[in-house]
Amino acid sequence: MNINGEDFILGCSAIGAGLALIAGIGPGVGQGIAAGHAAAAVGRNPGAKSDVTSTMLLGQAVAETTGLYGLLVAMLLLFVRPLDIYK
Amino acid sequence: MFSNDIDFMIKGLFSYQIFGQEVWITTTHVCTLIVMLILVIFAICANRVIKKAQVMDTPGTFQNIAELIVEMLDGMVTGVMGKNAAKFANYISTIFMFILLSNISGLLGLRPPTADYGVTFPMGVITFCLIFFNKLKHQKLSGFLKGLCDPWPIWAPINIVGDVAVPISLSLRLFANVLSGTVMMALYYGLLPIFVKIGIPSALHVYFDLFSGAIQTYVFCMLTMTYITDAIGDN
């Protein structure tokens, strides 16, 4: 199998896109911690369920941002192909 | 059996020349216009109904829905902004309805306009301008400079970077969430055989379009209100 420069860059971009999604670990752990503490808070004070839930969702959505940056990098590598200028 | 037409990109419909630049009318423009058309028709109908309403009459279904939406949005703005709510309720309600309808327009077969960075970034810039304007208006230049040099003057560059990052992170959060939902649905519809495309995607639509879209709308408006309240200060 002959691999020319273009194929090599495409393959490396795909590997890079996969590696960029490792960024999903952090938000996953963070959102899990937030949800766990929210569950504990609701258990301690069931009357404040709606307040706790909205605060938890807001915090989780903000914590999700770093994971989405990883997703954006992966999307750019796969579909916009900024590295094609080096072929 | 396996089709291979993944299609979630923005497509140009036609181009025209202005000041020597080639400008494209894309699917984003068309979908934004459709969303705005729905909102404008709703607003005109609500205006007519509310103008005709008498105090003693029993409100009809449409009037009840319109009042419910306005009360909900007013309550949300008042809950966060307190005494400043009256000035910003109109703006926050407008962007809330526009973003919500844009996010769930994937259900109508449109490409969500918020899945285009050219739509979300101006919204982030508007929020940035509101923060900046209100900070200068309410805290004066001295308070603004004091906030910049907090806790020591040597931290000013970091504070400036933190201020500039606000619109970028706001717009990227909304954009990337909606885009990820769009890409997921495009992959599902584009890569799988025909017999799993019946019925099953409705669950995915509920999560990616309705739930995610509503949460991101709420987060965008909530953060905008929080930043503006923070900029106005306590005085």
CSV table of C-alpha atoms in Angstrom, one decimal:
chain,number,residue,atom,x,y,z
A,1,MET,CA,0.0,0.0,0.0
A,2,ASN,CA,1.4,3.4,-1.0
A,3,ILE,CA,0.8,6.2,1.4
A,4,ASN,CA,1.3,9.7,-0.1
A,5,GLY,CA,1.5,12.9,1.9
A,6,GLU,CA,-2.2,13.6,1.6
A,7,ASP,CA,-3.3,10.2,3.1
A,8,PHE,CA,-0.7,10.6,5.8
A,9,ILE,CA,-2.1,14.0,6.8
A,10,LEU,CA,-5.7,12.7,6.7
A,11,GLY,CA,-4.8,9.8,9.0
A,12,CYS,CA,-2.9,11.9,11.4
A,13,SER,CA,-5.8,14.4,11.5
A,14,ALA,CA,-8.2,11.5,12.4
A,15,ILE,CA,-5.8,10.4,15.2
A,16,GLY,CA,-5.6,14.0,16.4
A,17,ALA,CA,-9.4,14.2,16.4
A,18,GLY,CA,-9.6,11.1,18.5
A,19,LEU,CA,-7.0,12.4,20.9
A,20,ALA,CA,-8.8,15.7,21.2
A,21,LEU,CA,-11.9,14.0,22.6
A,22,ILE,CA,-9.9,12.9,25.6
A,23,ALA,CA,-11.0,16.3,26.8
A,24,GLY,CA,-14.3,14.7,27.5
A,25,ILE,CA,-12.9,13.1,30.6
A,26,GLY,CA,-12.8,16.3,32.6
A,27,PRO,CA,-16.3,17.6,32.1
A,28,GLY,CA,-17.7,14.0,32.7
A,29,VAL,CA,-16.0,13.8,36.1
A,30,GLY,CA,-17.0,17.4,36.9
A,31,GLN,CA,-20.7,16.9,35.9
A,32,GLY,CA,-20.8,13.7,37.9
A,33,ILE,CA,-19.5,15.4,41.0
A,34,ALA,CA,-22.0,18.2,40.6
A,35,ALA,CA,-24.9,15.8,40.1
A,36,GLY,CA,-23.8,13.8,43.1
A,37,HIS,CA,-23.6,16.8,45.4
A,38,ALA,CA,-27.0,18.0,44.0
A,39,ALA,CA,-28.5,14.6,44.9
A,40,ALA,CA,-27.1,14.9,48.4
A,41,ALA,CA,-28.5,18.4,48.7
A,42,VAL,CA,-32.0,17.3,47.6
A,43,GLY,CA,-31.8,14.4,50.1
A,44,ARG,CA,-31.0,16.8,52.9
A,45,ASN,CA,-33.6,19.4,51.9
A,46,PRO,CA,-36.2,18.0,49.5
A,47,GLY,CA,-38.1,21.3,49.6
A,48,ALA,CA,-35.4,23.1,47.6
A,49,LYS,CA,-35.5,20.5,44.8
A,50,SER,CA,-36.2,23.0,41.9
A,51,ASP,CA,-33.6,25.5,43.0
A,52,VAL,CA,-31.0,22.8,43.4
A,53,THR,CA,-31.8,21.3,40.0
A,54,SER,CA,-31.6,24.6,38.1
A,55,THR,CA,-28.3,25.5,39.8
A,56,MET,CA,-26.9,22.1,39.0
A,57,LEU,CA,-27.9,22.3,35.4
A,58,LEU,CA,-26.4,25.8,35.0
A,59,GLY,CA,-23.1,24.7,36.6
A,60,GLN,CA,-23.0,21.5,34.5
A,61,ALA,CA,-23.6,23.4,31.3
A,62,VAL,CA,-20.7,25.8,32.2
A,63,ALA,CA,-18.5,22.9,33.1
A,64,GLU,CA,-19.3,21.3,29.8
A,65,THR,CA,-17.6,24.0,27.9
A,66,THR,CA,-14.1,22.6,28.1
A,67,GLY,CA,-15.3,19.3,26.7
A,68,LEU,CA,-17.0,21.2,23.8
A,69,TYR,CA,-13.7,22.9,23.0
A,70,GLY,CA,-12.2,19.4,22.5
A,71,LEU,CA,-15.2,18.5,20.3
A,72,LEU,CA,-14.7,21.7,18.2
A,73,VAL,CA,-11.0,20.8,17.7
A,74,ALA,CA,-11.9,17.4,16.5
A,75,MET,CA,-14.6,18.8,14.2
A,76,LEU,CA,-12.1,21.3,12.7
A,77,LEU,CA,-9.5,18.5,12.2
A,78,LEU,CA,-12.0,16.2,10.5
A,79,PHE,CA,-14.2,18.5,8.4
A,80,VAL,CA,-12.3,21.8,7.9
A,81,ARG,CA,-8.9,20.1,7.5
A,82,PRO,CA,-6.6,23.1,8.4
A,83,LEU,CA,-3.5,20.9,8.0
A,84,ASP,CA,-4.1,20.2,4.3
A,85,ILE,CA,-1.9,23.2,3.4
A,86,TYR,CA,1.2,21.1,4.3
A,87,LYS,CA,0.6,18.4,1.7
B,1,MET,CA,-28.1,-0.8,2.4
B,2,PHE,CA,-25.8,1.7,4.2
B,3,SER,CA,-26.2,5.1,2.7
B,4,ASN,CA,-23.3,7.4,3.0
B,5,ASP,CA,-24.5,11.0,2.7
B,6,ILE,CA,-23.7,12.8,5.9
B,7,ASP,CA,-24.9,16.3,5.5
B,8,PHE,CA,-24.8,18.9,8.2
B,9,MET,CA,-22.7,21.6,6.6
B,10,ILE,CA,-23.9,25.2,5.9
B,11,LYS,CA,-24.8,25.4,2.2
B,12,GLY,CA,-24.6,28.5,0.1
B,13,LEU,CA,-27.8,29.2,-1.9
B,14,PHE,CA,-26.7,32.0,-4.1
B,15,SER,CA,-24.0,34.7,-4.1
B,16,TYR,CA,-23.9,38.3,-5.0
B,17,GLN,CA,-21.2,41.0,-5.3
B,18,ILE,CA,-21.1,43.9,-2.8
B,19,PHE,CA,-18.1,46.3,-2.7
B,20,GLY,CA,-16.0,43.9,-4.7
B,21,GLN,CA,-16.7,41.1,-2.1
B,22,GLU,CA,-18.5,37.9,-2.9
B,23,VAL,CA,-21.2,37.4,-0.3
B,24,TRP,CA,-23.3,34.2,0.0
B,25,ILE,CA,-26.9,33.8,1.1
B,26,THR,CA,-26.7,30.5,3.1
B,27,THR,CA,-29.1,28.1,4.7
B,28,THR,CA,-28.5,30.0,8.0
B,29,HIS,CA,-30.0,33.2,6.6
B,30,VAL,CA,-33.1,31.3,5.3
B,31,CYS,CA,-33.6,29.4,8.6
B,32,THR,CA,-33.1,32.6,10.6
B,33,LEU,CA,-35.7,34.3,8.5
B,34,ILE,CA,-38.2,31.4,9.0
B,35,VAL,CA,-37.6,31.5,12.8
B,36,MET,CA,-38.1,35.3,12.8
B,37,LEU,CA,-41.2,35.0,10.7
B,38,ILE,CA,-42.7,32.6,13.2
B,39,LEU,CA,-41.9,34.9,16.1
B,40,VAL,CA,-43.2,38.0,14.3
B,41,ILE,CA,-46.5,36.2,13.5
B,42,PHE,CA,-46.8,35.1,17.1
B,43,ALA,CA,-46.1,38.6,18.3
B,44,ILE,CA,-48.7,40.2,16.0
B,45,CYS,CA,-51.4,37.7,17.0
B,46,ALA,CA,-50.6,38.1,20.7
B,47,ASN,CA,-50.7,41.9,20.3
B,48,ARG,CA,-54.1,41.8,18.7
B,49,VAL,CA,-55.5,39.4,21.3
B,50,ILE,CA,-54.2,41.4,24.2
B,51,LYS,CA,-55.4,44.7,22.8
B,52,LYS,CA,-58.9,43.3,22.4
B,53,ALA,CA,-59.0,41.7,25.8
B,54,GLN,CA,-61.4,43.1,28.5
B,55,VAL,CA,-60.8,42.8,32.2
B,56,MET,CA,-64.1,41.0,32.7
B,57,ASP,CA,-63.8,38.5,29.8
B,58,THR,CA,-62.6,35.0,30.2
B,59,PRO,CA,-59.2,34.8,28.4
B,60,GLY,CA,-59.1,32.4,25.5
B,61,THR,CA,-56.5,29.6,24.9
B,62,PHE,CA,-54.1,31.7,22.9
B,63,GLN,CA,-54.2,34.6,25.3
B,64,ASN,CA,-53.5,32.2,28.2
B,65,ILE,CA,-50.5,30.8,26.4
B,66,ALA,CA,-49.1,34.3,25.6
B,67,GLU,CA,-49.6,35.5,29.2
B,68,LEU,CA,-48.0,32.3,30.5
B,69,ILE,CA,-44.9,32.8,28.3
B,70,VAL,CA,-44.6,36.5,29.3
B,71,GLU,CA,-45.1,35.8,33.0
B,72,MET,CA,-42.5,32.9,32.9
B,73,LEU,CA,-39.9,35.1,31.2
B,74,ASP,CA,-40.6,38.1,33.5
B,75,GLY,CA,-40.3,35.8,36.6
B,76,MET,CA,-37.0,34.4,35.3
B,77,VAL,CA,-35.5,37.9,34.7
B,78,THR,CA,-36.9,39.2,38.1
B,79,GLY,CA,-35.5,36.2,40.0
B,80,VAL,CA,-31.9,37.0,38.8
B,81,MET,CA,-31.8,40.7,38.3
B,82,GLY,CA,-34.0,42.0,41.1
B,83,LYS,CA,-34.7,45.7,40.9
B,84,ASN,CA,-32.9,46.0,37.5
B,85,ALA,CA,-35.2,43.6,35.8
B,86,ALA,CA,-37.6,46.1,34.2
B,87,LYS,CA,-34.9,47.5,32.0
B,88,PHE,CA,-33.6,44.2,30.6
B,89,ALA,CA,-36.7,42.0,30.6
B,90,ASN,CA,-37.4,42.9,26.9
B,91,TYR,CA,-34.0,42.1,25.6
B,92,ILE,CA,-33.6,38.9,27.6
B,93,SER,CA,-37.1,37.7,26.7
B,94,THR,CA,-36.4,38.4,23.0
B,95,ILE,CA,-33.1,36.5,22.9
B,96,PHE,CA,-34.6,33.7,25.0
B,97,MET,CA,-37.4,33.1,22.5
B,98,PHE,CA,-35.1,33.5,19.5
B,99,ILE,CA,-32.5,31.1,20.7
B,100,LEU,CA,-35.1,28.6,22.0
B,101,LEU,CA,-36.9,28.5,18.7
B,102,SER,CA,-33.6,28.4,16.7
B,103,ASN,CA,-32.4,25.4,18.8
B,104,ILE,CA,-35.6,23.4,18.4
B,105,SER,CA,-36.0,24.3,14.8
B,106,GLY,CA,-34.1,21.0,14.0
B,107,LEU,CA,-37.4,19.4,14.7
B,108,LEU,CA,-39.0,21.3,11.8
B,109,GLY,CA,-36.3,20.0,9.4
B,110,LEU,CA,-34.4,23.2,9.4
B,111,ARG,CA,-30.7,23.5,10.1
B,112,PRO,CA,-30.6,25.3,13.4
B,113,PRO,CA,-29.4,28.9,12.9
B,114,THR,CA,-27.5,28.7,16.2
B,115,ALA,CA,-25.3,26.0,14.7
B,116,ASP,CA,-23.5,28.7,12.8
B,117,TYR,CA,-20.8,30.6,14.7
B,118,GLY,CA,-21.8,33.7,12.7
B,119,VAL,CA,-25.1,33.8,14.6
B,120,THR,CA,-23.9,33.1,18.2
B,121,PHE,CA,-20.8,35.3,18.1
B,122,PRO,CA,-22.7,38.5,17.6
B,123,MET,CA,-25.0,37.5,20.5
B,124,GLY,CA,-21.9,37.1,22.7
B,125,VAL,CA,-20.6,40.5,21.5
B,126,ILE,CA,-23.9,42.1,22.4
B,127,THR,CA,-23.6,40.7,25.9
B,128,PHE,CA,-20.0,42.0,26.1
B,129,CYS,CA,-21.1,45.5,25.0
B,130,LEU,CA,-24.0,45.4,27.6
B,131,ILE,CA,-21.5,44.4,30.4
B,132,PHE,CA,-19.0,47.1,29.3
B,133,PHE,CA,-21.6,49.8,29.0
B,134,ASN,CA,-23.3,49.1,32.3
B,135,LYS,CA,-20.0,48.8,34.1
B,136,LEU,CA,-19.0,52.3,32.8
B,137,LYS,CA,-22.4,53.7,33.5
B,138,HIS,CA,-23.0,52.5,37.1
B,139,GLN,CA,-19.4,52.1,38.5
B,140,LYS,CA,-18.0,55.1,36.6
B,141,LEU,CA,-14.4,55.0,35.3
B,142,SER,CA,-12.9,54.8,38.7
B,143,GLY,CA,-14.8,51.7,39.7
B,144,PHE,CA,-14.1,50.2,36.3
B,145,LEU,CA,-10.3,50.8,36.7
B,146,LYS,CA,-10.5,49.5,40.3
B,147,GLY,CA,-12.2,46.3,39.0
B,148,LEU,CA,-9.5,46.0,36.4
B,149,CYS,CA,-6.6,46.2,39.0
B,150,ASP,CA,-8.1,43.7,41.3
B,151,PRO,CA,-6.4,42.6,43.6
B,152,TRP,CA,-3.2,44.2,42.5
B,153,PRO,CA,-2.4,46.4,39.4
B,154,ILE,CA,-0.1,43.7,38.1
B,155,TRP,CA,-3.1,41.4,37.5
B,156,ALA,CA,-4.6,43.8,35.0
B,157,PRO,CA,-3.6,41.8,31.9
B,158,ILE,CA,-5.2,38.6,33.3
B,159,ASN,CA,-8.4,40.5,34.1
B,160,ILE,CA,-8.5,41.9,30.6
B,161,VAL,CA,-8.1,38.4,29.2
B,162,GLY,CA,-10.8,37.2,31.5
B,163,ASP,CA,-13.2,39.9,30.3
B,164,VAL,CA,-12.5,39.3,26.6
B,165,ALA,CA,-13.0,35.5,27.1
B,166,VAL,CA,-16.6,36.1,28.2
B,167,PRO,CA,-18.3,36.6,24.8
B,168,ILE,CA,-16.1,33.9,23.2
B,169,SER,CA,-16.9,31.2,25.8
B,170,LEU,CA,-20.6,32.2,25.8
B,171,SER,CA,-21.0,32.0,22.0
B,172,LEU,CA,-18.8,28.9,21.7
B,173,ARG,CA,-20.8,27.0,24.3
B,174,LEU,CA,-24.1,27.6,22.6
B,175,PHE,CA,-22.6,27.0,19.1
B,176,ALA,CA,-20.8,23.8,20.0
B,177,ASN,CA,-23.8,22.3,21.9
B,178,VAL,CA,-26.2,22.9,19.0
B,179,LEU,CA,-23.6,21.8,16.4
B,180,SER,CA,-22.9,18.6,18.3
B,181,GLY,CA,-26.7,17.8,18.3
B,182,THR,CA,-26.9,18.6,14.6
B,183,VAL,CA,-23.9,16.4,13.7
B,184,MET,CA,-25.2,13.5,15.8
B,185,MET,CA,-28.6,13.6,14.1
B,186,ALA,CA,-26.8,13.9,10.7
B,187,LEU,CA,-24.6,10.9,11.5
B,188,TYR,CA,-27.6,8.9,12.7
B,189,TYR,CA,-29.7,9.7,9.6
B,190,GLY,CA,-26.7,9.4,7.2
B,191,LEU,CA,-24.9,6.2,8.3
B,192,LEU,CA,-27.6,3.8,9.5
B,193,PRO,CA,-29.8,1.5,7.4
B,194,ILE,CA,-33.4,2.5,6.8
B,195,PHE,CA,-35.2,0.3,9.3
B,196,VAL,CA,-33.7,2.0,12.4
B,197,LYS,CA,-34.6,5.4,11.1
B,198,ILE,CA,-38.3,4.9,11.9
B,199,GLY,CA,-39.5,5.9,15.4
B,200,ILE,CA,-36.1,5.5,17.2
B,201,PRO,CA,-34.8,9.0,16.2
B,202,SER,CA,-37.6,10.6,18.1
B,203,ALA,CA,-35.9,9.8,21.4
B,204,LEU,CA,-32.7,11.3,20.0
B,205,HIS,CA,-34.5,14.4,18.8
B,206,VAL,CA,-36.0,14.9,22.3
B,207,TYR,CA,-32.6,14.8,23.9
B,208,PHE,CA,-30.5,16.7,21.3
B,209,ASP,CA,-33.1,19.2,20.1
B,210,LEU,CA,-35.5,19.8,22.9
B,211,PHE,CA,-33.6,19.1,26.2
B,212,SER,CA,-30.1,20.3,25.1
B,213,GLY,CA,-31.6,23.3,23.2
B,214,ALA,CA,-33.7,24.4,26.2
B,215,ILE,CA,-30.8,24.0,28.7
B,216,GLN,CA,-28.4,26.0,26.5
B,217,THR,CA,-31.0,28.7,26.0
B,218,TYR,CA,-31.5,28.9,29.7
B,219,VAL,CA,-27.8,29.0,30.4
B,220,PHE,CA,-27.1,31.7,27.8
B,221,CYS,CA,-29.8,34.0,29.2
B,222,MET,CA,-28.9,33.2,32.8
B,223,LEU,CA,-25.2,34.0,32.3
B,224,THR,CA,-26.0,37.2,30.4
B,225,MET,CA,-28.2,38.3,33.3
B,226,THR,CA,-25.7,37.3,35.9
B,227,TYR,CA,-22.8,39.2,34.1
B,228,ILE,CA,-25.0,42.3,33.7
B,229,THR,CA,-26.2,42.3,37.3
B,230,ASP,CA,-22.5,41.9,38.3
B,231,ALA,CA,-21.5,44.8,36.2
B,232,ILE,CA,-24.3,47.1,37.6
B,233,GLY,CA,-23.2,46.4,41.2
B,234,ASP,CA,-25.0,47.1,44.4
B,235,ASN,CA,-25.2,50.9,44.5
